[in-house]
CSV table of C-alpha atoms and ligand atoms in Angstrom, one decimal:
chain,number,residue,atom,x,y,z
A,1,UNK,CA,-17.0,47.3,-120.9
A,2,UNK,CA,-18.1,46.7,-117.3
A,3,UNK,CA,-16.5,43.6,-115.9
A,4,UNK,CA,-18.8,41.0,-114.4
A,5,UNK,CA,-18.3,40.2,-110.8
A,6,UNK,CA,-19.0,36.6,-111.7
A,7,UNK,CA,-17.1,36.6,-115.0
A,8,UNK,CA,-14.4,34.0,-114.2
A,9,UNK,CA,-15.9,30.9,-115.8
A,10,UNK,CA,-17.3,32.7,-118.9
A,11,UNK,CA,-15.6,33.0,-122.3
A,12,UNK,CA,-18.1,35.1,-124.2
A,13,UNK,CA,-19.8,38.4,-123.1
A,14,UNK,CA,-23.5,38.4,-122.2
A,15,UNK,CA,-25.9,39.1,-125.1
A,16,UNK,CA,-26.8,42.8,-124.8
A,17,UNK,CA,-30.5,42.2,-124.7
A,18,UNK,CA,-30.1,39.3,-122.2
A,19,UNK,CA,-28.1,41.7,-120.0
A,20,UNK,CA,-31.0,44.1,-119.9
A,21,UNK,CA,-33.5,41.3,-119.7
A,22,UNK,CA,-32.0,39.7,-116.6
A,23,UNK,CA,-31.1,42.9,-114.8
A,24,UNK,CA,-33.1,44.1,-111.8
A,25,UNK,CA,-31.2,47.3,-110.9
A,26,UNK,CA,-33.9,49.5,-112.4
A,27,UNK,CA,-36.3,48.5,-109.7
A,28,UNK,CA,-34.2,46.9,-106.9
A,29,UNK,CA,-32.0,50.0,-106.4
A,30,UNK,CA,-34.8,51.1,-104.2
A,31,UNK,CA,-33.4,48.6,-101.6
A,32,UNK,CA,-30.0,50.3,-101.5
A,33,UNK,CA,-30.4,51.5,-97.9
A,34,UNK,CA,-31.2,48.0,-96.6
A,35,UNK,CA,-28.5,46.5,-98.8
A,36,UNK,CA,-25.9,48.8,-97.2
A,37,UNK,CA,-27.3,48.2,-93.7
A,38,UNK,CA,-27.0,44.5,-94.3
A,39,UNK,CA,-23.5,44.7,-95.7
A,40,UNK,CA,-22.3,46.8,-92.7
A,41,UNK,CA,-23.7,44.3,-90.3
A,42,UNK,CA,-22.2,41.4,-92.2
A,43,UNK,CA,-18.7,43.1,-92.3
A,44,UNK,CA,-19.0,43.8,-88.5
A,45,UNK,CA,-19.9,40.2,-87.8
A,46,UNK,CA,-17.0,39.0,-90.0
A,47,UNK,CA,-14.7,41.2,-88.0
A,48,UNK,CA,-16.2,40.0,-84.7
A,49,UNK,CA,-15.4,36.4,-85.6
A,50,UNK,CA,-11.9,37.3,-86.9
A,51,UNK,CA,-12.4,36.8,-90.7
A,52,UNK,CA,-11.8,40.6,-91.3
A,53,UNK,CA,-9.4,42.8,-89.5
A,54,UNK,CA,-10.6,46.0,-87.7
A,55,UNK,CA,-8.8,48.1,-90.3
A,56,UNK,CA,-10.5,46.2,-93.1
A,57,UNK,CA,-13.9,46.6,-91.4
A,58,UNK,CA,-13.4,50.4,-91.0
A,59,UNK,CA,-12.5,50.8,-94.7
A,60,UNK,CA,-15.5,48.7,-95.8
A,61,UNK,CA,-18.0,50.5,-93.5
A,62,UNK,CA,-16.7,54.0,-94.3
A,63,UNK,CA,-16.8,53.1,-98.0
A,64,UNK,CA,-20.4,51.9,-97.8
A,65,UNK,CA,-21.5,55.0,-95.9
A,66,UNK,CA,-19.9,57.1,-98.6
A,67,UNK,CA,-21.8,55.1,-101.2
A,68,UNK,CA,-25.0,55.7,-99.3
A,69,UNK,CA,-24.3,59.5,-99.5
A,70,UNK,CA,-23.6,59.2,-103.2
A,71,UNK,CA,-26.9,57.5,-103.8
A,72,UNK,CA,-28.8,59.9,-101.7
A,73,UNK,CA,-27.3,62.8,-103.5
A,74,UNK,CA,-28.2,61.3,-106.9
A,75,UNK,CA,-24.5,61.0,-107.8
A,76,UNK,CA,-24.4,57.2,-108.0
A,77,UNK,CA,-24.1,55.7,-111.4
A,78,UNK,CA,-26.3,52.7,-111.6
A,79,UNK,CA,-25.2,50.3,-114.3
A,80,UNK,CA,-27.4,47.7,-115.9
A,81,UNK,CA,-24.3,45.7,-116.8
A,82,UNK,CA,-23.9,45.2,-113.0
A,83,UNK,CA,-27.3,43.5,-112.9
A,84,UNK,CA,-28.7,44.4,-109.5
A,85,UNK,CA,-28.4,46.7,-106.5
A,86,UNK,CA,-26.1,44.3,-104.7
A,87,UNK,CA,-23.4,44.1,-107.4
A,88,UNK,CA,-23.6,47.8,-108.2
A,89,UNK,CA,-22.8,48.7,-104.6
A,90,UNK,CA,-20.2,46.0,-104.2
A,91,UNK,CA,-18.5,47.0,-107.4
A,92,UNK,CA,-18.5,50.7,-106.4
A,93,UNK,CA,-17.0,49.7,-103.0
A,94,UNK,CA,-14.1,48.0,-104.6
A,95,UNK,CA,-13.6,50.9,-107.0
A,96,UNK,CA,-13.4,53.2,-104.0
A,97,UNK,CA,-11.4,51.2,-101.5
A,98,UNK,CA,-9.6,48.6,-103.6
A,99,UNK,CA,-9.0,45.0,-102.9
A,100,UNK,CA,-10.5,45.1,-99.4
A,101,UNK,CA,-13.9,45.7,-101.0
A,102,UNK,CA,-13.7,42.3,-102.6
A,103,UNK,CA,-13.6,40.7,-99.1
A,104,UNK,CA,-17.1,41.9,-98.1
A,105,UNK,CA,-18.8,39.1,-99.9
A,106,UNK,CA,-17.0,36.5,-97.8
A,107,UNK,CA,-19.4,33.9,-96.4
A,108,UNK,CA,-22.4,35.5,-98.1
A,109,UNK,CA,-24.3,35.1,-101.3
A,110,UNK,CA,-26.7,37.4,-103.1
A,111,UNK,CA,-29.3,34.8,-102.3
A,112,UNK,CA,-29.3,35.4,-98.6
A,113,UNK,CA,-28.4,39.1,-99.2
A,114,UNK,CA,-31.5,39.8,-101.2
A,115,UNK,CA,-33.8,37.9,-98.9
A,116,UNK,CA,-32.4,40.0,-96.0
A,117,UNK,CA,-32.8,43.2,-97.9
A,118,UNK,CA,-36.5,42.6,-98.7
A,119,UNK,CA,-37.3,41.6,-95.1
A,120,UNK,CA,-35.6,44.8,-93.8
A,121,UNK,CA,-37.5,46.8,-96.3
A,122,UNK,CA,-40.8,45.2,-95.6
A,123,UNK,CA,-40.4,45.5,-91.9
A,124,UNK,CA,-40.0,49.3,-92.2
A,125,UNK,CA,-42.8,49.6,-94.7
A,126,UNK,CA,-45.1,47.6,-92.4
A,127,UNK,CA,-44.4,50.1,-89.7
A,128,UNK,CA,-45.2,53.0,-91.9
A,129,UNK,CA,-48.4,51.4,-93.1
A,130,UNK,CA,-49.3,50.7,-89.5
A,131,UNK,CA,-48.9,54.4,-88.7
A,132,UNK,CA,-51.2,55.4,-91.6
A,133,UNK,CA,-53.7,52.7,-90.7
A,134,UNK,CA,-53.8,53.9,-87.1
A,135,UNK,CA,-54.3,57.5,-88.3
A,136,UNK,CA,-57.3,56.4,-90.4
A,137,UNK,CA,-58.9,54.3,-87.7
A,138,UNK,CA,-58.5,57.2,-85.2
A,139,UNK,CA,-60.1,59.6,-87.7
A,140,UNK,CA,-63.0,57.2,-88.1
A,141,UNK,CA,-63.4,56.8,-84.3
A,142,UNK,CA,-63.4,60.6,-83.9
A,143,UNK,CA,-66.2,61.1,-86.5
A,144,UNK,CA,-68.1,58.1,-85.0
A,145,UNK,CA,-68.0,59.6,-81.6
A,146,UNK,CA,-69.3,63.0,-82.9
A,147,UNK,CA,-72.1,61.2,-84.9
A,148,UNK,CA,-73.0,58.6,-82.2
A,149,UNK,CA,-76.7,59.8,-82.3
A,150,UNK,CA,-76.9,60.7,-86.0
A,151,UNK,CA,-79.7,58.6,-87.5
A,152,UNK,CA,-79.1,56.8,-90.7
A,153,UNK,CA,-81.0,54.0,-92.4
A,154,UNK,CA,-79.3,50.7,-92.0
A,155,UNK,CA,-79.4,48.5,-95.2
A,156,UNK,CA,-79.6,44.9,-96.1
A,157,UNK,CA,-79.7,44.1,-99.8
A,158,UNK,CA,-79.3,47.9,-100.2
A,159,UNK,CA,-82.9,48.2,-99.1
A,160,UNK,CA,-83.8,50.2,-96.0
A,161,UNK,CA,-83.8,47.8,-93.1
A,162,UNK,CA,-83.6,49.3,-89.7
A,163,UNK,CA,-82.5,52.6,-88.3
A,164,UNK,CA,-79.0,52.8,-87.0
A,165,UNK,CA,-76.6,55.6,-86.4
A,166,UNK,CA,-73.8,57.0,-88.5
A,167,UNK,CA,-71.5,56.5,-85.6
A,168,UNK,CA,-72.3,52.8,-85.3
A,169,UNK,CA,-71.9,52.4,-89.1
A,170,UNK,CA,-68.4,53.9,-89.0
A,171,UNK,CA,-67.4,51.8,-86.1
A,172,UNK,CA,-68.1,48.7,-88.2
A,173,UNK,CA,-65.3,49.9,-90.6
A,174,UNK,CA,-63.1,50.4,-87.6
A,175,UNK,CA,-63.5,46.8,-86.5
A,176,UNK,CA,-62.6,45.6,-90.0
A,177,UNK,CA,-59.6,47.8,-90.2
A,178,UNK,CA,-58.4,46.8,-86.7
A,179,UNK,CA,-58.4,43.2,-87.8
A,180,UNK,CA,-56.3,44.3,-90.8
A,181,UNK,CA,-53.9,46.0,-88.4
A,182,UNK,CA,-53.6,42.8,-86.3
A,183,UNK,CA,-53.0,40.7,-89.5
A,184,UNK,CA,-50.2,43.1,-90.5
A,185,UNK,CA,-48.6,43.0,-87.1
A,186,UNK,CA,-48.8,39.2,-87.0
A,187,UNK,CA,-47.2,39.0,-90.4
A,188,UNK,CA,-44.4,41.4,-89.3
A,189,UNK,CA,-43.2,38.8,-86.8
A,190,UNK,CA,-42.5,36.4,-89.5
A,191,UNK,CA,-41.0,39.1,-91.7
A,192,UNK,CA,-38.6,39.9,-88.9
A,193,UNK,CA,-36.5,36.8,-89.3
A,194,UNK,CA,-32.9,36.9,-90.7
A,195,UNK,CA,-31.9,34.8,-93.7
A,196,UNK,CA,-28.3,36.0,-93.6
A,197,UNK,CA,-25.8,33.2,-93.1
A,198,UNK,CA,-27.6,30.8,-95.4
A,199,UNK,CA,-25.2,32.0,-98.1
A,200,UNK,CA,-26.1,30.5,-101.5
A,201,UNK,CA,-28.2,27.7,-100.0
A,202,UNK,CA,-26.3,25.4,-97.7
A,203,UNK,CA,-24.6,27.8,-95.3
A,204,UNK,CA,-21.0,28.8,-95.2
A,205,UNK,CA,-17.7,27.3,-94.0
A,206,UNK,CA,-16.6,30.4,-92.2
A,207,UNK,CA,-17.1,30.6,-88.4
A,208,UNK,CA,-20.0,33.1,-88.7
A,209,UNK,CA,-22.1,34.3,-85.7
A,210,UNK,CA,-25.6,34.8,-87.1
A,211,UNK,CA,-27.0,36.0,-83.8
A,212,UNK,CA,-24.5,38.8,-83.8
A,213,UNK,CA,-25.6,40.0,-87.2
A,214,UNK,CA,-29.2,39.5,-86.3
A,215,UNK,CA,-28.8,41.7,-83.3
A,216,UNK,CA,-27.1,44.5,-85.3
A,217,UNK,CA,-30.0,44.4,-87.8
A,218,UNK,CA,-32.7,44.2,-85.1
A,219,UNK,CA,-34.0,40.8,-86.3
A,220,UNK,CA,-36.1,39.0,-83.7
A,221,UNK,CA,-35.2,35.5,-84.9
A,222,UNK,CA,-32.9,33.9,-87.5
A,223,UNK,CA,-34.0,31.5,-90.2
A,224,UNK,CA,-33.4,27.9,-88.9
A,225,UNK,CA,-32.8,26.3,-92.3
A,226,UNK,CA,-30.5,27.7,-94.9
A,227,UNK,CA,-32.5,26.3,-97.9
A,228,UNK,CA,-35.7,27.7,-96.6
A,229,UNK,CA,-34.0,31.0,-95.8
A,230,UNK,CA,-33.0,31.7,-99.5
A,231,UNK,CA,-36.0,30.2,-101.2
A,232,UNK,CA,-39.3,31.1,-99.7
A,233,UNK,CA,-41.1,34.4,-100.2
A,234,UNK,CA,-44.1,33.4,-98.2
A,235,UNK,CA,-43.6,36.4,-96.0
A,236,UNK,CA,-44.1,38.6,-99.0
A,237,UNK,CA,-47.2,36.6,-100.1
A,238,UNK,CA,-48.6,36.8,-96.6
A,239,UNK,CA,-48.1,40.6,-96.5
A,240,UNK,CA,-49.7,41.0,-99.9
A,241,UNK,CA,-52.6,38.8,-98.7
A,242,UNK,CA,-53.1,41.0,-95.7
A,243,UNK,CA,-52.8,44.0,-98.0
A,244,UNK,CA,-55.4,42.5,-100.4
A,245,UNK,CA,-57.9,42.1,-97.5
A,246,UNK,CA,-57.3,45.6,-96.3
A,247,UNK,CA,-57.8,46.9,-99.8
A,248,UNK,CA,-61.0,44.9,-100.1
A,249,UNK,CA,-62.3,46.7,-96.9
A,250,UNK,CA,-61.2,50.1,-98.3
A,251,UNK,CA,-63.0,49.2,-101.6
A,252,UNK,CA,-66.3,48.4,-99.9
A,253,UNK,CA,-66.0,51.5,-97.8
A,254,UNK,CA,-65.2,53.5,-101.0
A,255,UNK,CA,-68.4,52.1,-102.6
A,256,UNK,CA,-70.4,53.5,-99.7
A,257,UNK,CA,-68.7,56.9,-99.9
A,258,UNK,CA,-69.5,57.1,-103.6
A,259,UNK,CA,-73.1,56.2,-103.0
A,260,UNK,CA,-73.5,58.5,-100.1
A,261,UNK,CA,-72.1,61.4,-101.9
A,262,UNK,CA,-74.5,61.0,-104.8
A,263,UNK,CA,-77.4,63.4,-105.3
A,264,UNK,CA,-79.7,60.5,-104.8
A,265,UNK,CA,-78.4,59.7,-101.3
A,266,UNK,CA,-76.9,63.0,-100.3
A,267,UNK,CA,-75.8,61.7,-96.9
A,268,UNK,CA,-72.3,63.2,-97.0
A,269,UNK,CA,-70.3,65.8,-98.9
A,270,UNK,CA,-66.6,65.1,-99.5
A,271,UNK,CA,-64.3,68.0,-99.2
A,272,UNK,CA,-63.5,69.8,-102.5
A,273,UNK,CA,-59.8,68.9,-101.8
A,274,UNK,CA,-60.6,65.2,-102.5
A,275,UNK,CA,-62.8,65.6,-105.6
A,276,UNK,CA,-62.4,66.7,-109.2
A,277,UNK,CA,-64.8,68.2,-111.7
A,278,UNK,CA,-65.8,67.2,-115.2
A,279,UNK,CA,-64.4,68.9,-118.3
A,280,UNK,CA,-67.8,68.9,-120.0
A,281,UNK,CA,-70.5,68.9,-117.2
A,282,UNK,CA,-70.1,72.1,-115.1
A,283,UNK,CA,-72.2,70.8,-112.2
A,284,UNK,CA,-70.1,67.7,-111.5
A,285,UNK,CA,-68.1,67.1,-108.4
A,286,UNK,CA,-66.7,63.5,-108.6
A,287,UNK,CA,-65.6,61.4,-105.7
A,288,UNK,CA,-62.4,60.4,-107.4
A,289,UNK,CA,-60.5,59.4,-104.3
A,290,UNK,CA,-62.9,56.6,-103.2
A,291,UNK,CA,-63.3,55.6,-106.8
A,292,UNK,CA,-59.6,55.3,-107.3
A,293,UNK,CA,-59.1,53.4,-104.1
A,294,UNK,CA,-61.8,51.0,-105.2
A,295,UNK,CA,-60.1,50.6,-108.6
A,296,UNK,CA,-56.6,50.2,-107.1
A,297,UNK,CA,-57.9,47.2,-105.1
A,298,UNK,CA,-57.7,45.2,-108.3
A,299,UNK,CA,-54.0,45.7,-108.7
A,300,UNK,CA,-53.2,44.5,-105.2
A,301,UNK,CA,-55.3,41.3,-105.8
A,302,UNK,CA,-53.3,40.9,-109.0
A,303,UNK,CA,-50.0,41.2,-107.1
A,304,UNK,CA,-51.2,38.5,-104.7
A,305,UNK,CA,-51.9,36.2,-107.6
A,306,UNK,CA,-48.5,37.0,-109.2
A,307,UNK,CA,-46.6,36.2,-106.1
A,308,UNK,CA,-48.5,33.0,-105.4
A,309,UNK,CA,-48.0,31.9,-108.9
A,310,UNK,CA,-44.3,32.9,-108.9
A,311,UNK,CA,-43.7,30.6,-105.9
A,312,UNK,CA,-45.8,27.6,-106.7
A,313,UNK,CA,-43.5,25.6,-109.0
A,314,UNK,CA,-40.0,26.5,-107.8
A,315,UNK,CA,-37.8,23.6,-106.6
A,316,UNK,CA,-35.6,24.4,-103.7
A,317,UNK,CA,-33.5,26.5,-103.2
A,318,UNK,CA,-33.1,29.9,-104.8
A,319,UNK,CA,-34.2,30.4,-108.4
A,320,UNK,CA,-34.0,33.5,-110.5
A,321,UNK,CA,-37.8,33.5,-110.6
A,322,UNK,CA,-37.6,35.2,-107.2
A,323,UNK,CA,-36.3,38.4,-108.8
A,324,UNK,CA,-39.9,38.8,-109.9
A,325,UNK,CA,-41.0,39.2,-106.3
A,326,UNK,CA,-40.0,42.8,-106.0
A,327,UNK,CA,-42.2,44.8,-108.4
A,328,UNK,CA,-45.5,43.3,-107.1
A,329,UNK,CA,-44.4,43.7,-103.5
A,330,UNK,CA,-43.2,47.3,-104.0
A,331,UNK,CA,-46.4,48.3,-105.8
A,332,UNK,CA,-48.5,46.6,-103.1
A,333,UNK,CA,-46.7,48.7,-100.5
A,334,UNK,CA,-47.0,51.9,-102.5
A,335,UNK,CA,-50.6,51.4,-103.3
A,336,UNK,CA,-51.6,50.5,-99.8
A,337,UNK,CA,-49.7,53.3,-98.2
A,338,UNK,CA,-51.1,55.8,-100.7
A,339,UNK,CA,-54.7,54.7,-100.2
A,340,UNK,CA,-54.4,54.8,-96.4
A,341,UNK,CA,-52.8,58.2,-96.4
A,342,UNK,CA,-55.5,59.7,-98.6
A,343,UNK,CA,-58.2,58.1,-96.6
A,344,UNK,CA,-56.8,59.3,-93.3
A,345,UNK,CA,-56.7,62.8,-94.7
A,346,UNK,CA,-60.1,62.7,-96.3
A,347,UNK,CA,-62.3,61.2,-93.5
A,348,UNK,CA,-62.0,64.1,-90.9
A,349,UNK,CA,-63.1,66.5,-93.7
A,350,UNK,CA,-66.3,64.7,-94.5
A,351,UNK,CA,-69.4,66.8,-94.2
A,352,UNK,CA,-72.3,64.9,-92.7
A,353,UNK,CA,-75.8,65.8,-93.9
A,354,UNK,CA,-77.7,64.8,-90.8
A,355,UNK,CA,-81.1,66.0,-92.0
A,356,UNK,CA,-80.9,64.0,-95.2
A,357,UNK,CA,-79.8,60.9,-93.3
A,358,UNK,CA,-82.6,61.2,-90.8
A,359,UNK,CA,-85.1,61.7,-93.5
A,360,UNK,CA,-83.9,58.6,-95.3
A,361,UNK,CA,-84.1,56.6,-92.1
A,362,UNK,CA,-87.7,57.6,-91.8
A,363,UNK,CA,-88.5,56.1,-95.2
A,364,UNK,CA,-89.0,52.4,-96.0
A,365,UNK,CA,-90.8,51.3,-92.8
A,366,UNK,CA,-87.5,50.9,-91.0
A,367,UNK,CA,-89.3,50.6,-87.6
A,368,UNK,CA,-91.5,47.7,-88.7
A,369,UNK,CA,-89.3,45.2,-86.7
A,370,UNK,CA,-89.9,47.4,-83.6
A,371,UNK,CA,-93.7,47.1,-84.1
A,372,UNK,CA,-93.3,43.3,-84.4
A,373,UNK,CA,-91.2,43.2,-81.2
A,374,UNK,CA,-93.9,45.4,-79.5
A,375,UNK,CA,-96.5,42.7,-80.3
A,376,UNK,CA,-94.2,40.0,-79.0
A,377,UNK,CA,-93.9,41.8,-75.7
A,378,UNK,CA,-97.7,41.8,-75.6
A,379,UNK,CA,-97.7,38.0,-75.9
A,380,UNK,CA,-98.0,37.5,-79.7
A,381,UNK,CA,-95.6,34.7,-81.1
A,382,UNK,CA,-93.0,36.4,-83.3
A,383,UNK,CA,-94.1,34.7,-86.5
A,384,UNK,CA,-97.7,35.9,-86.0
A,385,UNK,CA,-96.4,39.4,-85.1
A,386,UNK,CA,-94.3,39.4,-88.3
A,387,UNK,CA,-97.5,38.5,-90.3
A,388,UNK,CA,-99.6,41.3,-88.6
A,389,UNK,CA,-97.0,43.9,-89.2
A,390,UNK,CA,-96.5,42.8,-92.8
A,391,UNK,CA,-100.2,43.4,-93.4
A,392,UNK,CA,-100.0,46.8,-91.8
A,393,UNK,CA,-97.1,47.7,-94.0
A,394,UNK,CA,-98.9,46.6,-97.1
A,395,UNK,CA,-101.9,48.7,-96.1
A,396,UNK,CA,-99.5,51.7,-95.7
A,397,UNK,CA,-98.1,51.1,-99.2
A,398,UNK,CA,-101.6,51.0,-100.6
A,399,UNK,CA,-102.7,54.2,-98.9
A,400,UNK,CA,-99.3,55.9,-99.3
A,401,UNK,CA,-98.4,56.7,-95.7
A,402,UNK,CA,-95.9,55.7,-92.9
A,403,UNK,CA,-96.7,53.3,-90.1
A,404,UNK,CA,-96.8,56.1,-87.5
A,405,UNK,CA,-99.5,57.9,-89.6
A,406,UNK,CA,-102.0,55.1,-89.0
A,407,UNK,CA,-104.7,55.9,-86.4
A,408,UNK,CA,-105.1,53.8,-83.3
A,409,UNK,CA,-108.4,52.5,-84.7
A,410,UNK,CA,-106.7,51.3,-87.9
A,411,UNK,CA,-103.9,49.7,-85.9
A,412,UNK,CA,-106.3,47.9,-83.7
A,413,UNK,CA,-107.9,46.5,-86.9
A,414,UNK,CA,-104.6,44.6,-87.3
A,415,UNK,CA,-104.3,43.6,-83.7
A,416,UNK,CA,-106.5,44.6,-80.7
A,417,UNK,CA,-103.3,44.4,-78.5
A,418,UNK,CA,-102.0,47.6,-80.1
A,419,UNK,CA,-102.3,50.6,-77.8
A,420,UNK,CA,-101.6,54.3,-77.7
A,421,UNK,CA,-98.0,53.5,-76.6
A,422,UNK,CA,-97.3,52.1,-80.0
A,423,UNK,CA,-96.4,55.6,-81.3
A,424,UNK,CA,-93.3,55.8,-79.0
A,425,UNK,CA,-91.8,52.6,-80.3
A,426,UNK,CA,-92.3,53.7,-83.9
A,427,UNK,CA,-89.9,56.6,-83.5
A,428,UNK,CA,-86.4,56.4,-84.9
A,429,UNK,CA,-84.9,57.4,-81.6
A,430,UNK,CA,-86.9,54.8,-79.8
A,431,UNK,CA,-85.8,52.1,-82.2
A,432,UNK,CA,-82.1,52.8,-81.9
A,433,UNK,CA,-82.2,53.3,-78.1
A,434,UNK,CA,-83.9,49.9,-77.7
A,435,UNK,CA,-80.8,48.2,-79.2
A,436,UNK,CA,-79.0,48.7,-76.0
A,437,UNK,CA,-76.5,45.9,-75.6
A,438,UNK,CA,-72.9,45.4,-76.4
A,439,UNK,CA,-72.4,45.6,-80.1
A,440,UNK,CA,-75.8,47.3,-80.5
A,441,UNK,CA,-76.7,50.6,-82.2
A,442,UNK,CA,-77.9,52.6,-79.2
A,443,UNK,CA,-76.0,55.8,-78.9
A,444,UNK,CA,-74.9,54.9,-75.4
A,445,UNK,CA,-73.4,51.7,-76.8
A,446,UNK,CA,-71.7,53.6,-79.6
A,447,UNK,CA,-70.0,55.8,-77.0
A,448,UNK,CA,-68.9,52.8,-75.0
A,449,UNK,CA,-67.6,51.1,-78.1
A,450,UNK,CA,-65.6,54.3,-79.0
A,451,UNK,CA,-64.0,54.2,-75.5
A,452,UNK,CA,-63.1,50.5,-75.9
A,453,UNK,CA,-61.7,51.1,-79.5
A,454,UNK,CA,-59.4,53.9,-78.3
A,455,UNK,CA,-57.8,51.5,-75.8
A,456,UNK,CA,-57.5,48.7,-78.4
A,457,UNK,CA,-55.6,51.0,-80.9
B,501,LIG,N1,-31.3,40.2,-108.3
B,501,LIG,C1,-31.4,39.0,-107.6
B,501,LIG,C2,-32.9,38.8,-107.1
B,501,LIG,O1,-33.5,39.8,-107.0
B,501,LIG,C3,-30.4,38.8,-106.5
B,501,LIG,C4,-30.1,37.4,-106.3
B,501,LIG,C5,-29.4,36.8,-107.4
B,501,LIG,N2,-28.8,35.6,-107.1
B,501,LIG,C6,-28.2,34.9,-108.1
B,501,LIG,N3,-27.6,33.8,-107.8
B,501,LIG,N4,-28.4,35.2,-109.4
B,501,LIG,O2,-33.3,37.8,-106.7
């Protein structure tokens, strides 16, 4: 039977089911790299302040490095009886180097140890996510630049509203994703704070040097209060909240990709590499990737709710409840990273059906606002201009034609101020070119926005 590292005060063995029920090693072993990193830094700090000798430190560090290799090579035997990643590694260390291994936990608790491990893990993962997110935004900017003049109908209420460009549309997604990037970077600052030294909850009686450990681990700051350091998981909640927002954006974007790739819209074609077929309908090419990303958004929302709920009723300081922080956090990281990666790969391969987009932009009287603006420039108050154009549109619907198909005589029946030059402003190109201000849809503005975005990345 495996001996418990905390067995001293117990008479009876742990119930077999309870042992499995309380163990976290099946999922927290994934933190091993950070656990070892934290332990090495802790041992070096203890040596620096004279609690461990140089020889002891070398034995511990070498032992931990060997354990790292054993784990990497799949030769490490994880034991449920040893509960979690921390006790598994510590136990193995003592097995390898003897009594010296038992000194590693001096001035430390699993409470500050686990909080440190998660922060180190999340700091790295945030950086990886940032890389994928940057790759996606860059891909969107590249397509937007290429499609800066590609006409597409802009929608409100999913009804054709005004012409815009595909480039301008994609840049809207870039703005949202850039805010997500900023949120993650902001969160990273608070993740990058070291709990180690808090020990179980109140600190430790050894002459520790927390700044020394923090420097070794690359932490920007150290937790100022030991109770806070071991109890709160707000950094994980904050990360998951930022992830939930990002997923919400990806989900909305997915919805558009699904619509656009339908036969009814036919605005884009996704590359075959990102779609699958149907086992019964031979004609089908399904946009699985956007659909799955849209679907996966739900689980990240769920994780956010889990973590908030996990935290809400815990008295200070550490409670075992916190062991439940890992799976939601890990799955949030995996889900987000996967979604970003597949999107960053898929976007450059999107085939844009420019003719279809242009044709759709032509439908639905999308230049009606331009006609109203034209009348305003001729001195008609906007509300009256709106009314006049509304009547002209109704006439077009009745006779079944577009605004630019009306003769000048018919136009003048609606307003004598309408002239031959009306036909220029009714063109799609005229409409987008007119919106020539910062944030507007004019191709020149889209190009300028692309330049600014590249420097903001
Ligand atoms: N496996 C635990 C967790 O994930 C480690 C900390 C346990 N601390 C304790 N005193 N039982 O939170």
